[in-house]
Amino acid sequence: MEAANRLRITAKDCWAVGDESKDIIAAKKADMYTVAALWGSLDKESLKKTRPDAIFETVTLTSFYKAICNYLLHL
């Protein structure tokens, strides 16, 4: 939220990327678009259960592109 405030943008215009359930839960509470980073997660199933807006299985341009398309479809 500090970064959003400094940039003078709303939380809805921010993406939060996390590799733990608590990251996704906190970002959802802040009303941010949530992305689960599975490549760094020790507990992938728990992370998926938080129902992030997008899931990155790997660090690839394809994963990023799919997430952007999904985000734009839901604006």
Coordinates of N, CA and C in Angstrom, one line a residue:
M1 N 0.8 -1.2 0.0 CA 0.0 0.0 0.0 C 0.9 1.3 0.0
E2 N 2.0 1.2 0.6 CA 2.9 2.4 0.7 C 3.3 2.8 -0.7
A3 N 3.6 1.8 -1.6 CA 4.0 2.1 -3.0 C 2.9 2.7 -3.7
A4 N 1.7 2.1 -3.5 CA 0.5 2.7 -4.2 C 0.2 4.1 -3.8
N5 N 0.3 4.4 -2.5 CA 0.2 5.7 -2.0 C 1.2 6.7 -2.6
R6 N 2.4 6.3 -2.7 CA 3.5 7.1 -3.2 C 3.2 7.4 -4.7
L7 N 2.7 6.4 -5.4 CA 2.5 6.5 -6.9 C 1.1 7.2 -7.2
R8 N 0.3 7.4 -6.1 CA -1.0 8.0 -6.2 C -1.9 7.1 -7.1
I9 N -1.9 5.8 -6.8 CA -2.8 4.9 -7.5 C -3.6 4.1 -6.5
T10 N -4.7 3.6 -6.9 CA -5.5 2.8 -6.0 C -5.0 1.4 -5.9
A11 N -5.4 0.7 -4.8 CA -5.0 -0.7 -4.7 C -5.5 -1.6 -5.8
K12 N -6.6 -1.3 -6.4 CA -7.2 -2.0 -7.5 C -6.3 -2.0 -8.7
D13 N -5.5 -1.0 -8.8 CA -4.5 -0.8 -9.9 C -3.2 -1.5 -9.7
C14 N -3.1 -2.2 -8.6 CA -1.8 -2.9 -8.2 C -1.9 -4.4 -8.3
W15 N -0.8 -5.0 -8.6 CA -0.7 -6.4 -8.6 C 0.2 -6.8 -7.5
A16 N -0.2 -7.8 -6.7 CA 0.6 -8.3 -5.6 C 1.0 -9.7 -5.9
V17 N 2.3 -10.0 -6.0 CA 2.8 -11.3 -6.3 C 3.3 -11.9 -5.0
G18 N 2.9 -13.1 -4.7 CA 3.4 -13.8 -3.5 C 3.5 -15.3 -3.6
D19 N 4.4 -15.8 -2.8 CA 4.6 -17.3 -2.9 C 4.2 -18.0 -1.6
E20 N 3.4 -17.2 -0.7 CA 2.8 -17.8 0.5 C 1.4 -17.4 0.6
S21 N 0.6 -18.2 1.2 CA -0.8 -18.0 1.4 C -1.1 -16.6 2.0
K22 N -0.3 -16.3 3.0 CA -0.5 -15.0 3.7 C -0.3 -13.8 2.8
D23 N 0.6 -14.0 1.8 CA 0.8 -12.9 0.8 C -0.5 -12.6 0.1
I24 N -1.1 -13.7 -0.4 CA -2.4 -13.5 -1.2 C -3.5 -13.0 -0.4
I25 N -3.6 -13.6 0.8 CA -4.7 -13.1 1.8 C -4.6 -11.7 2.1
A26 N -3.4 -11.2 2.4 CA -3.2 -9.8 2.7 C -3.5 -8.9 1.5
A27 N -3.1 -9.3 0.3 CA -3.3 -8.5 -0.9 C -4.8 -8.5 -1.2
K28 N -5.5 -9.6 -1.0 CA -7.0 -9.5 -1.2 C -7.6 -8.6 -0.3
K29 N -7.2 -8.6 1.0 CA -7.8 -7.7 1.9 C -7.5 -6.2 1.5
A30 N -6.4 -6.0 0.9 CA -6.1 -4.6 0.4 C -6.8 -4.3 -0.9
D31 N -7.5 -5.3 -1.5 CA -8.3 -5.1 -2.8 C -7.3 -5.0 -4.0
M32 N -6.2 -5.7 -3.9 CA -5.3 -5.8 -5.0 C -5.5 -7.0 -5.9
Y33 N -5.0 -7.0 -7.1 CA -5.1 -8.1 -8.0 C -4.0 -9.0 -7.6
T34 N -4.3 -10.3 -7.3 CA -3.4 -11.2 -6.7 C -2.8 -12.2 -7.7
V35 N -1.5 -12.5 -7.6 CA -0.8 -13.4 -8.4 C 0.0 -14.4 -7.5
A36 N -0.3 -15.7 -7.6 CA 0.5 -16.7 -6.8 C 1.7 -17.1 -7.6
A37 N 2.8 -17.0 -7.0 CA 4.1 -17.5 -7.6 C 4.4 -18.9 -7.1
L38 N 4.0 -19.9 -7.9 CA 4.2 -21.2 -7.5 C 5.7 -21.7 -7.5
W39 N 6.5 -21.1 -8.3 CA 7.9 -21.6 -8.4 C 8.6 -21.4 -7.1
G40 N 8.2 -20.5 -6.2 CA 8.9 -20.2 -5.0 C 8.2 -20.8 -3.8
S41 N 7.0 -21.4 -4.0 CA 6.2 -21.9 -2.9 C 6.5 -23.3 -2.4
L42 N 6.6 -23.4 -1.1 CA 6.8 -24.7 -0.5 C 5.5 -25.5 -0.4
D43 N 4.4 -24.8 -0.3 CA 3.1 -25.4 -0.1 C 2.1 -24.9 -1.2
K44 N 2.3 -25.5 -2.4 CA 1.5 -25.1 -3.6 C 0.0 -25.2 -3.4
E45 N -0.4 -26.3 -2.8 CA -1.9 -26.6 -2.7 C -2.5 -25.5 -1.8
S46 N -1.9 -25.2 -0.7 CA -2.5 -24.2 0.2 C -2.5 -22.8 -0.5
L47 N -1.5 -22.5 -1.3 CA -1.4 -21.3 -2.0 C -2.6 -21.2 -3.0
K48 N -2.8 -22.3 -3.7 CA -3.9 -22.3 -4.7 C -5.3 -22.2 -4.0
K49 N -5.4 -22.7 -2.8 CA -6.7 -22.6 -2.1 C -7.1 -21.2 -1.7
T50 N -6.1 -20.2 -1.8 CA -6.4 -18.8 -1.5 C -7.1 -18.2 -2.6
R51 N -7.2 -18.9 -3.7 CA -7.9 -18.4 -5.0 C -7.4 -17.1 -5.5
P52 N -6.1 -17.1 -5.8 CA -5.5 -15.9 -6.4 C -6.1 -15.6 -7.8
D53 N -6.0 -14.3 -8.2 CA -6.6 -14.0 -9.5 C -5.8 -14.6 -10.6
A54 N -4.5 -14.8 -10.4 CA -3.7 -15.5 -11.5 C -2.7 -16.4 -10.8
I55 N -2.2 -17.4 -11.5 CA -1.2 -18.3 -10.9 C -0.1 -18.4 -12.0
F56 N 1.1 -18.1 -11.5 CA 2.3 -18.3 -12.3 C 3.0 -19.6 -11.9
E57 N 3.0 -20.6 -12.7 CA 3.6 -21.8 -12.5 C 5.1 -21.7 -12.5
T58 N 5.6 -20.9 -13.5 CA 7.0 -20.7 -13.7 C 7.3 -19.2 -14.0
V59 N 8.5 -18.8 -14.0 CA 8.9 -17.5 -14.4 C 9.1 -17.4 -15.9
T60 N 8.0 -17.2 -16.6 CA 8.1 -17.2 -18.1 C 7.3 -16.0 -18.6
L61 N 7.6 -15.6 -19.8 CA 6.8 -14.5 -20.4 C 5.4 -15.0 -20.7
T62 N 5.2 -16.3 -21.0 CA 3.9 -16.9 -21.3 C 3.0 -16.7 -20.0
S63 N 3.5 -17.1 -18.9 CA 2.7 -16.9 -17.6 C 2.3 -15.5 -17.4
F64 N 3.2 -14.6 -17.6 CA 3.0 -13.2 -17.4 C 1.9 -12.7 -18.4
Y65 N 2.0 -13.1 -19.7 CA 1.1 -12.7 -20.7 C -0.3 -13.2 -20.4
K66 N -0.4 -14.5 -20.0 CA -1.8 -15.0 -19.6 C -2.4 -14.2 -18.5
A67 N -1.6 -13.9 -17.5 CA -2.1 -13.1 -16.3 C -2.6 -11.7 -16.8
I68 N -1.8 -11.1 -17.6 CA -2.2 -9.8 -18.1 C -3.5 -9.9 -18.9
C69 N -3.7 -10.9 -19.7 CA -4.9 -11.0 -20.5 C -6.1 -11.3 -19.6
N70 N -5.9 -12.1 -18.6 CA -7.0 -12.4 -17.6 C -7.3 -11.1 -16.9
Y71 N -6.4 -10.3 -16.5 CA -6.6 -9.1 -15.7 C -7.4 -8.1 -16.6
L72 N -7.0 -8.0 -17.8 CA -7.7 -7.0 -18.7 C -9.1 -7.5 -19.0
L73 N -9.4 -8.7 -19.1 CA -10.7 -9.2 -19.3 C -11.7 -8.9 -18.2
H74 N -11.1 -8.7 -17.0 CA -11.9 -8.5 -15.8 C -12.0 -7.0 -15.3
L75 N -11.5 -6.1 -16.2 CA -11.6 -4.7 -15.8 C -13.0 -4.2 -16.0

